[in-house]
Short mmCIF file of C-alpha atoms and ligand atoms in Angstrom, two decimals:
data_model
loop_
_atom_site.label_atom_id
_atom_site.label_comp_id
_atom_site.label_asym_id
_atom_site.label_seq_id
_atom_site.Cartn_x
_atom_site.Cartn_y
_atom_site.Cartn_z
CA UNK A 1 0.00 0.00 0.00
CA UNK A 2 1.20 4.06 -0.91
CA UNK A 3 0.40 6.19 1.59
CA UNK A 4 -1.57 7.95 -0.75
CA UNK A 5 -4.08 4.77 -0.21
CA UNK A 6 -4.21 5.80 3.24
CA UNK A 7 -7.64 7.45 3.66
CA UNK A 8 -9.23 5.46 6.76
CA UNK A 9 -7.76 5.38 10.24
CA UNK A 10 -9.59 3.56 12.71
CA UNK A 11 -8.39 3.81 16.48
CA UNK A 12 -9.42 1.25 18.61
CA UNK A 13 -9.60 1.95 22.52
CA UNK A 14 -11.01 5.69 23.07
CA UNK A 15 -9.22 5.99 26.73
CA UNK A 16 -6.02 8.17 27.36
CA UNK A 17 -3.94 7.19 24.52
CA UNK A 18 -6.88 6.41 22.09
CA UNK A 19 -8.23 9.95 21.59
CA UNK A 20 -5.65 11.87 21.26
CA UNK A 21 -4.04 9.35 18.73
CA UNK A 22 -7.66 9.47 16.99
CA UNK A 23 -7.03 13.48 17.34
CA UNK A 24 -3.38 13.36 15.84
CA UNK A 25 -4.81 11.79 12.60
CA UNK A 26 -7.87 13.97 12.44
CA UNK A 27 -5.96 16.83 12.68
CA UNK A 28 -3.64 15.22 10.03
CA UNK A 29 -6.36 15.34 7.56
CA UNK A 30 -7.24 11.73 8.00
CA UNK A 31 -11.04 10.01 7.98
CA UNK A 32 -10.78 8.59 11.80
CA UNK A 33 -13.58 6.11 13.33
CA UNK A 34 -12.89 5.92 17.13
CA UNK A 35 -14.16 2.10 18.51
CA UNK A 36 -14.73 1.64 22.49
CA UNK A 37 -16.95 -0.85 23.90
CA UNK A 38 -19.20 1.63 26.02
CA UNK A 39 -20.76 4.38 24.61
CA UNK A 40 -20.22 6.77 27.68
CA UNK A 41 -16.47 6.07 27.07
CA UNK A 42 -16.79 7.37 23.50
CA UNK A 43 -18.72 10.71 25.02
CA UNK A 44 -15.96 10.80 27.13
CA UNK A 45 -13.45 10.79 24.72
CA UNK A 46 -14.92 12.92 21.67
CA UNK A 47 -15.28 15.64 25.16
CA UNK A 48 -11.72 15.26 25.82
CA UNK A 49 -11.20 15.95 21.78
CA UNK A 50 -12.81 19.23 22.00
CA UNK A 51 -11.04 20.43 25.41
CA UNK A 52 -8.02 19.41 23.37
CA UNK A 53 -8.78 21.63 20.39
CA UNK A 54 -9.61 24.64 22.14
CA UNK A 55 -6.40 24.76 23.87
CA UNK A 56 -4.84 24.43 20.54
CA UNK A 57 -6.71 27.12 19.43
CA UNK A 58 -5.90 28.94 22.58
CA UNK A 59 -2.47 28.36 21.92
CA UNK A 60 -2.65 29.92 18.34
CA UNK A 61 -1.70 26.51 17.01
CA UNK A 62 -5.23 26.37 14.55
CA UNK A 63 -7.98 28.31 13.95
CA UNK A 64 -11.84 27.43 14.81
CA UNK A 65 -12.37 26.43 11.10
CA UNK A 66 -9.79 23.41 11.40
CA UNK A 67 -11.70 23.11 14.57
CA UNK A 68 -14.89 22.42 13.00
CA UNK A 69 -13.30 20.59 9.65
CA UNK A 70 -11.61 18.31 12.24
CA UNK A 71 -14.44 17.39 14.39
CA UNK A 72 -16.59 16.95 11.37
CA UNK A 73 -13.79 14.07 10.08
CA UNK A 74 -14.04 11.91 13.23
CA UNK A 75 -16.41 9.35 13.92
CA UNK A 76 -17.69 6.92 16.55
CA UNK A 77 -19.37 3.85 17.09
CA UNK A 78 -19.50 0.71 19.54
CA UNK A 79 -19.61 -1.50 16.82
CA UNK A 80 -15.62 -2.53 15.70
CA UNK A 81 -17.06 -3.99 12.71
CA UNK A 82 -18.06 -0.76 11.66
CA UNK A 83 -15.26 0.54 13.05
CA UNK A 84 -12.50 -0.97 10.95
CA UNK A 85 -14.18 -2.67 8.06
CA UNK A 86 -12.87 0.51 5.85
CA UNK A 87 -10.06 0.85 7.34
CA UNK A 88 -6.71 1.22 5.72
CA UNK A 89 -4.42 1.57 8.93
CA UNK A 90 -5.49 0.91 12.45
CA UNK A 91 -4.12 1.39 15.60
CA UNK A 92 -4.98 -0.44 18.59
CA UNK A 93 -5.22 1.46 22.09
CA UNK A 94 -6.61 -0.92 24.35
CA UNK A 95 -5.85 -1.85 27.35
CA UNK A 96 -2.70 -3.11 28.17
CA UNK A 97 -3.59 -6.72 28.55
CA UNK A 98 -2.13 -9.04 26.36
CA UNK A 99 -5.67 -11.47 27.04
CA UNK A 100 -7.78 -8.30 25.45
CA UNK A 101 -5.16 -7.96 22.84
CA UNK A 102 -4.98 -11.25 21.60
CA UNK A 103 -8.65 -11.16 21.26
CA UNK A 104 -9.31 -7.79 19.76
CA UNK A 105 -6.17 -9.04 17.03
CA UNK A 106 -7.80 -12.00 16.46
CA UNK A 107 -11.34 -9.99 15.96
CA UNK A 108 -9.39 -7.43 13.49
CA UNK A 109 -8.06 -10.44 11.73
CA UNK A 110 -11.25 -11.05 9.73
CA UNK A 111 -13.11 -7.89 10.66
CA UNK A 112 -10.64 -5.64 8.56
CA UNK A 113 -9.81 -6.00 5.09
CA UNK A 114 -6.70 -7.87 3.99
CA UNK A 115 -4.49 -4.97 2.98
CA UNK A 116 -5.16 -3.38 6.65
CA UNK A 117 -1.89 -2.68 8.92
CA UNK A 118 -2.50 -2.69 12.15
CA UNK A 119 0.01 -0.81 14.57
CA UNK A 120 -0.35 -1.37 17.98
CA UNK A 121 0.27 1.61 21.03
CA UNK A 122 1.44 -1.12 23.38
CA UNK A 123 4.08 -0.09 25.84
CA UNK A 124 5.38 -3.26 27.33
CA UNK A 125 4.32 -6.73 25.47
CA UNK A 126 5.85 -7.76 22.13
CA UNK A 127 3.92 -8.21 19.03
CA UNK A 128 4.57 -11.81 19.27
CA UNK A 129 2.54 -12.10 22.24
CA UNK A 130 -0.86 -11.16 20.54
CA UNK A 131 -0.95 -10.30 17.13
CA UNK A 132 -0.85 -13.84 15.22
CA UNK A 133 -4.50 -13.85 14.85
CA UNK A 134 -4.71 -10.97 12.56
CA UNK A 135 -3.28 -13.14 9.96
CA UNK A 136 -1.20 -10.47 8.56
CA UNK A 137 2.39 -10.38 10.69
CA UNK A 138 3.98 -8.37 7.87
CA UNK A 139 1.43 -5.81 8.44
CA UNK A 140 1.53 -5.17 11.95
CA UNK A 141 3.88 -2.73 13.99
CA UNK A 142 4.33 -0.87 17.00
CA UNK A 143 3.77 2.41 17.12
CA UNK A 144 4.44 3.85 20.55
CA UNK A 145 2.54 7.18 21.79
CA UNK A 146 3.85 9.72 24.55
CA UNK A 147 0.97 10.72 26.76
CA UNK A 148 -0.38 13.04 25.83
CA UNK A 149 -0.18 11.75 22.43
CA UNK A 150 -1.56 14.65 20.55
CA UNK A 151 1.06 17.25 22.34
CA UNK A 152 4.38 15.27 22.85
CA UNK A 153 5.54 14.75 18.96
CA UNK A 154 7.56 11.54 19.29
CA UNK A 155 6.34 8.15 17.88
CA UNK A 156 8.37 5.34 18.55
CA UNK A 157 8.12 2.87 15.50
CA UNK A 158 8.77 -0.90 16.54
CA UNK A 159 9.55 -2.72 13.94
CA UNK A 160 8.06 -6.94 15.08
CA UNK A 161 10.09 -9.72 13.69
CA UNK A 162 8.24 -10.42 10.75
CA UNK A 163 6.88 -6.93 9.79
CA UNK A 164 7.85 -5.76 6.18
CA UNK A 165 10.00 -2.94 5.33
CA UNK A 166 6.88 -1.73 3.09
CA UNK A 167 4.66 -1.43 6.70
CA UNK A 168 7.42 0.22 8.57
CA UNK A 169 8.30 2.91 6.20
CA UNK A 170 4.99 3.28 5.07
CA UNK A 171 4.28 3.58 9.33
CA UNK A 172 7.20 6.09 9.12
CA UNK A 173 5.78 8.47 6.52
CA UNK A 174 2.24 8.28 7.78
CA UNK A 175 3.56 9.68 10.85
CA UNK A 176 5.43 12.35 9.46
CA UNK A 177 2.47 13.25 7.27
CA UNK A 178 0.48 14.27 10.35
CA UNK A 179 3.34 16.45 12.50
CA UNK A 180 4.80 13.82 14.67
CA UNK A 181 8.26 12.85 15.30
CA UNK A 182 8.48 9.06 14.13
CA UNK A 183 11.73 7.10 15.18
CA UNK A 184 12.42 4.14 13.80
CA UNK A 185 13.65 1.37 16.49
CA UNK A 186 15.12 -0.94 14.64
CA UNK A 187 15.01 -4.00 17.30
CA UNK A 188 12.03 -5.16 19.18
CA UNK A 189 13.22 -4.89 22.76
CA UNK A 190 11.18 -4.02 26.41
CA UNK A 191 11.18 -0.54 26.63
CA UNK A 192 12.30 0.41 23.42
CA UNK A 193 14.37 3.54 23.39
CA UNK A 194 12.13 6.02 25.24
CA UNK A 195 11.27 3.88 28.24
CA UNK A 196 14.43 2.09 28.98
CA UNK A 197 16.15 5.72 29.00
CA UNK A 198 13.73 7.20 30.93
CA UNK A 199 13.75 4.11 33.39
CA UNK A 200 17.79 4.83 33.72
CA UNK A 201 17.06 8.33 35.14
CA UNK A 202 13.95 7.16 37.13
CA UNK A 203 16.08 5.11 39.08
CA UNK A 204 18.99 7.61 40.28
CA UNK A 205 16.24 9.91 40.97
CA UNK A 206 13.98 8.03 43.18
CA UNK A 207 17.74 6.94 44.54
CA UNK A 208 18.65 10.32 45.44
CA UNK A 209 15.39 11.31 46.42
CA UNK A 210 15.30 7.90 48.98
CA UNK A 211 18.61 8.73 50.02
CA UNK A 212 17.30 12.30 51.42
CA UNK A 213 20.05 14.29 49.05
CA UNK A 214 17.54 16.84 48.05
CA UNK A 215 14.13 17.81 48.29
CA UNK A 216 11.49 16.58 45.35
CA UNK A 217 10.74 19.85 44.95
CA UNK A 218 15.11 20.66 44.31
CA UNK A 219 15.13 17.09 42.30
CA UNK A 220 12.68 18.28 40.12
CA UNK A 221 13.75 21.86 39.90
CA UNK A 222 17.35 20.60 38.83
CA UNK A 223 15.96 18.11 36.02
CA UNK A 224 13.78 20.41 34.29
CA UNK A 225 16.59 23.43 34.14
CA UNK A 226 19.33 21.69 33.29
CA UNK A 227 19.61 18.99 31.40
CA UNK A 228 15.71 19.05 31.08
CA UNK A 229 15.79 22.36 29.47
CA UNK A 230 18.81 21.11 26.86
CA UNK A 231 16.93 17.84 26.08
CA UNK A 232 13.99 19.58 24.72
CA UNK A 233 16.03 20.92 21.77
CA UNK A 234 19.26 18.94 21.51
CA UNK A 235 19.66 15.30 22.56
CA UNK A 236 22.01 13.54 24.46
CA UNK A 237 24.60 12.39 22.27
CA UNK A 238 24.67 16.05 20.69
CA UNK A 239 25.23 17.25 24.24
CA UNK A 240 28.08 14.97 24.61
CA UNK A 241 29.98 15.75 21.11
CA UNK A 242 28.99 19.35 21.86
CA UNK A 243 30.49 19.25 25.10
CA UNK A 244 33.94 16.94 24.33
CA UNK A 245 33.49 12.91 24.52
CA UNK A 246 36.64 13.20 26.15
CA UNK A 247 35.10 15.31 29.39
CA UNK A 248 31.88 12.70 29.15
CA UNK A 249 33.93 9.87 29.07
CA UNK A 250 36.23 11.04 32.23
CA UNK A 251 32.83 11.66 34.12
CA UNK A 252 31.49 8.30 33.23
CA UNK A 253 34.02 6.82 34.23
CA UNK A 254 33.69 8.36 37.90
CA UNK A 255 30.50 8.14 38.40
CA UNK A 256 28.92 4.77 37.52
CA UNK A 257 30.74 3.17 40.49
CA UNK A 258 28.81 4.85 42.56
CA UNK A 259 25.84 5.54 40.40
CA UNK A 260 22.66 3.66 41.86
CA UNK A 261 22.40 -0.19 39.94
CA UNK A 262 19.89 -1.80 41.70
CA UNK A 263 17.57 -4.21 39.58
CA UNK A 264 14.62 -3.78 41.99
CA UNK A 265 12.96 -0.48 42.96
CA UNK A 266 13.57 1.47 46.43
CA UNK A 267 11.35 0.21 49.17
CA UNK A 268 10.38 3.44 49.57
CA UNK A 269 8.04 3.68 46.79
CA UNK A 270 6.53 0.54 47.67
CA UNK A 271 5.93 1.56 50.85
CA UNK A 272 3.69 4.48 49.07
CA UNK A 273 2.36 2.77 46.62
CA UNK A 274 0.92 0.36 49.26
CA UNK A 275 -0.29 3.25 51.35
CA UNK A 276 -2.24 4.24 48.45
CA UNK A 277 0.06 7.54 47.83
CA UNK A 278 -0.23 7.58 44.07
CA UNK A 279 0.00 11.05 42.84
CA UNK A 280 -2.71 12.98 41.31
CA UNK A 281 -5.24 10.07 40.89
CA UNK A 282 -5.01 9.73 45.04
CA UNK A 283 -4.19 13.36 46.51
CA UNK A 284 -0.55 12.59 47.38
CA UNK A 285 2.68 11.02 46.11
CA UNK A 286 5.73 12.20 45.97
CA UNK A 287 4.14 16.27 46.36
CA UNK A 288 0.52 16.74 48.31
CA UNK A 289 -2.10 19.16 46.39
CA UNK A 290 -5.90 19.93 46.96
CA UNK A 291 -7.92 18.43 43.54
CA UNK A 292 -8.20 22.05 42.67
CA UNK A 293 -4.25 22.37 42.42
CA UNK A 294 -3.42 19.13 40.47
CA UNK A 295 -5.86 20.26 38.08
CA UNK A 296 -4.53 23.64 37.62
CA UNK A 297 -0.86 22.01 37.01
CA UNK A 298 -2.15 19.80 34.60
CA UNK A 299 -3.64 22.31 32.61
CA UNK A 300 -0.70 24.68 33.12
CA UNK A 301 1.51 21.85 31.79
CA UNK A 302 -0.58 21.18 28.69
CA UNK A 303 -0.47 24.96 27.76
CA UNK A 304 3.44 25.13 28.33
CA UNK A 305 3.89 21.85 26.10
CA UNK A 306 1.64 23.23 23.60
CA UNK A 307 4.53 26.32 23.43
CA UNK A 308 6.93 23.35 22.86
CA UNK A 309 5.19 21.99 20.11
CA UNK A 310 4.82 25.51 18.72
CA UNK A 311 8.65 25.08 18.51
CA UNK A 312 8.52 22.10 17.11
CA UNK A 313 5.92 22.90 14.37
CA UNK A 314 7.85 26.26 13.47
CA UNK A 315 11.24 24.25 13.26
CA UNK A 316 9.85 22.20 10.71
CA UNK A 317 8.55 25.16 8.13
N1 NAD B 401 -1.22 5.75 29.52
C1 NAD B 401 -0.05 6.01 29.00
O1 NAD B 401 0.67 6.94 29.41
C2 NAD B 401 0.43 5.18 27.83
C3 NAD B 401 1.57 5.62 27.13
C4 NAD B 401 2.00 4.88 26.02
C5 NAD B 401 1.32 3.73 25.66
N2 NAD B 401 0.22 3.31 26.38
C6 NAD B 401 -0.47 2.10 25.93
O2 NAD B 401 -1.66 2.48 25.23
C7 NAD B 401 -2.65 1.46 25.40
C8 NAD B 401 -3.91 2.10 25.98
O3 NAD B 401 -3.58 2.69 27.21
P1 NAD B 401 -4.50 3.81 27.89
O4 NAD B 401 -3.66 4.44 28.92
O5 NAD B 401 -5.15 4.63 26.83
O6 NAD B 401 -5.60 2.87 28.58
P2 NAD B 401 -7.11 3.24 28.93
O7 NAD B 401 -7.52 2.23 29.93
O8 NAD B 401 -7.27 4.68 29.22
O9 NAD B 401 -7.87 2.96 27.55
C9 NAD B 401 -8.05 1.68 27.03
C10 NAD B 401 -9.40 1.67 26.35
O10 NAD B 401 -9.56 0.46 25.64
C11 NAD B 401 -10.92 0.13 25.71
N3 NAD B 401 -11.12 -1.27 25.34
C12 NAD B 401 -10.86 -2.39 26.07
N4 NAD B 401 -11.21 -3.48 25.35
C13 NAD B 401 -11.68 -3.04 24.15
C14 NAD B 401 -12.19 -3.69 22.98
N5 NAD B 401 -12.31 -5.01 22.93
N6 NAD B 401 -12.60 -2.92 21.94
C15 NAD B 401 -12.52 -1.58 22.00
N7 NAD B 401 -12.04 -0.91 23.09
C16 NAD B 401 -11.63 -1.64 24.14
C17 NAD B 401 -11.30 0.43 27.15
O11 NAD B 401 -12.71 0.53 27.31
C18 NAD B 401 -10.57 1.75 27.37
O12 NAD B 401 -11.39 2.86 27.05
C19 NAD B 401 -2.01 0.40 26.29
O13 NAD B 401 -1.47 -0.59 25.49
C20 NAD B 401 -0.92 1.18 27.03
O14 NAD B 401 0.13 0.38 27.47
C21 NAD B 401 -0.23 4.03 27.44
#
């Protein structure tokens, strides 16, 4: 298939990920059917569409007409039959189960047509584990979303063992074709890039946080204005060419011996989990706010990424 074939995107799973994928391609210029299996999730999600696309018009990202031409594209339905039988690429958003995988693979399998690729948002299982069914392994791939997927502009694309160059470049372009950042990992392995990396820092955080070496508040404050602020325009191995391999490589070399290593994580957090300290969804985790202040830092954080992606968008013209 050309990706000038590509006319019909069908999402399947309206949760979190699911609706601001849906959004992505909408806003891409994509036909986009949106499958869940309740209908209040679906009101739910096509709400959560049109919060999203005021604050990009709030943001000066689009105007109200793409507002209205990209509501008017999307569509919804209970049915996933209806949902994907003119489908040209799917992606699948469900849960991450690989029981409800297997089965809504093996459902897609004769519910789409035959020249269907199906890409899959899942962030831990391989596509091994529950794609077979589909009776297509060359057509099916990975593509991994960033919460919230219609802001943060990297894709990871995963390439499975048996999928064909053909679906992962054509997976590539589509991508590009509607703003995001595709990267192409090359290697199905857990974590892929984005996780694995982001695991590394996790763990010398929570470390030094456990450890009592600074405050969360300081922990925090130090990630996002240092490196944090050079990551969002320059990556890591830039930094270290930029800054002498020779200076990275001395510092390496003195600080993973005593760099934390363990293979489990701190007690600590397990202690918090199991007190039911889980961040915004409970009241309290690692920072303690009212409802009324988590909800103001989540929106304050959507309109600051939104300047990011500004950045992004006005790198790429
Ligand atoms: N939440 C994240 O930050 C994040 C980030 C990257 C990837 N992911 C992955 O994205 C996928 C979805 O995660 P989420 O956070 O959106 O979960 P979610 O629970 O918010 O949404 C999953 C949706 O799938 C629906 N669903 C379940 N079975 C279905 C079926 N048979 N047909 C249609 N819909 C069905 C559920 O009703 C639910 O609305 C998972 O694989 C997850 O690992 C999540």
């Amino acid at each position: 298939m050309h990706l000038k074939e590509v006319k019909n995107v069908s999402v399947v799973g309206a949760g979190l990920m699911g609706y601001g994928i849906g959004l992505s391609y909408a806003l891409g210029g994509f036909s986009v059917v949106l499958t869940d299996i309740d209908n209040s999730i679906i009101d739910h999600a096509l709400n959560r569409i049109k919060v999203a696309l005021d604050e990009f018009e709030g943001s000066g990202l689009i105007t109200r007409e793409v507002i209205e031409e990209t509501l008017s594209v999307i569509s919804t339905t209970t049915d996933l039959g209806r949902g994907v039988r003119d489908a040209d690429f799917v992606i699948e958003a469900v849960s991450e189960d690989p029981e409800i995988k297997r089965r809504v693979f093996n459902q897609l399998g004769s519910l789409c047509p035959q020249r269907t690729i199906i890409a899959s948002n899942t962030s831990s299982l391989l596509l091994s584990d529950f794609s077979a069914g589909a009776g297509r392994e060359d057509k099916v791939v990975v593509t991994h979303w960033f919460n919230p997927p219609h802001i943060v502009p990297v894709v990871e694309v995963v390439k499975g063992k048996e999928t064909s160059d053909e679906t992962f470049d054509l997976t590539y372009t589509l991508l590009k074709k509607i703003r995001k950042v595709p990267v192409r990992v090359l290697k199905e392995i857990p974590g892929f890039l984005v996780n694995r990396i982001q695991a590394a820092m996790v763990r010398e955080v929570w470390s030094l946080w456990e450890q009592g070496v600074a405050s969360p508040e300081d922990i925090d404050l130090a990630v996002k204005g240092s490196f944090g602020f050079r990551l969002a325009r320059i990556g890591p191995l830039l930094t270290a060419d930029l800054g002498g391999l020779d200076v990275w490589y001395k510092a390496a070399g003195n600080l993973y011996k005593v760099i934390e290593n363990s293979s489990t994580p701190p007690l600590l957090i397990k202690k918090k989990v199991e007190a039911g300290e889980l961040g915004m969804k409970s009241g309290k985790g690692f920072f303690d706010y009212s409802q009324e202040e988590w909800s103001e830092i989540e929106r304050k954080r959507d309109k600051e990424f939104l300047q990011l992606l500004k950045l992004y968008w006005a790198a790429e013209s």
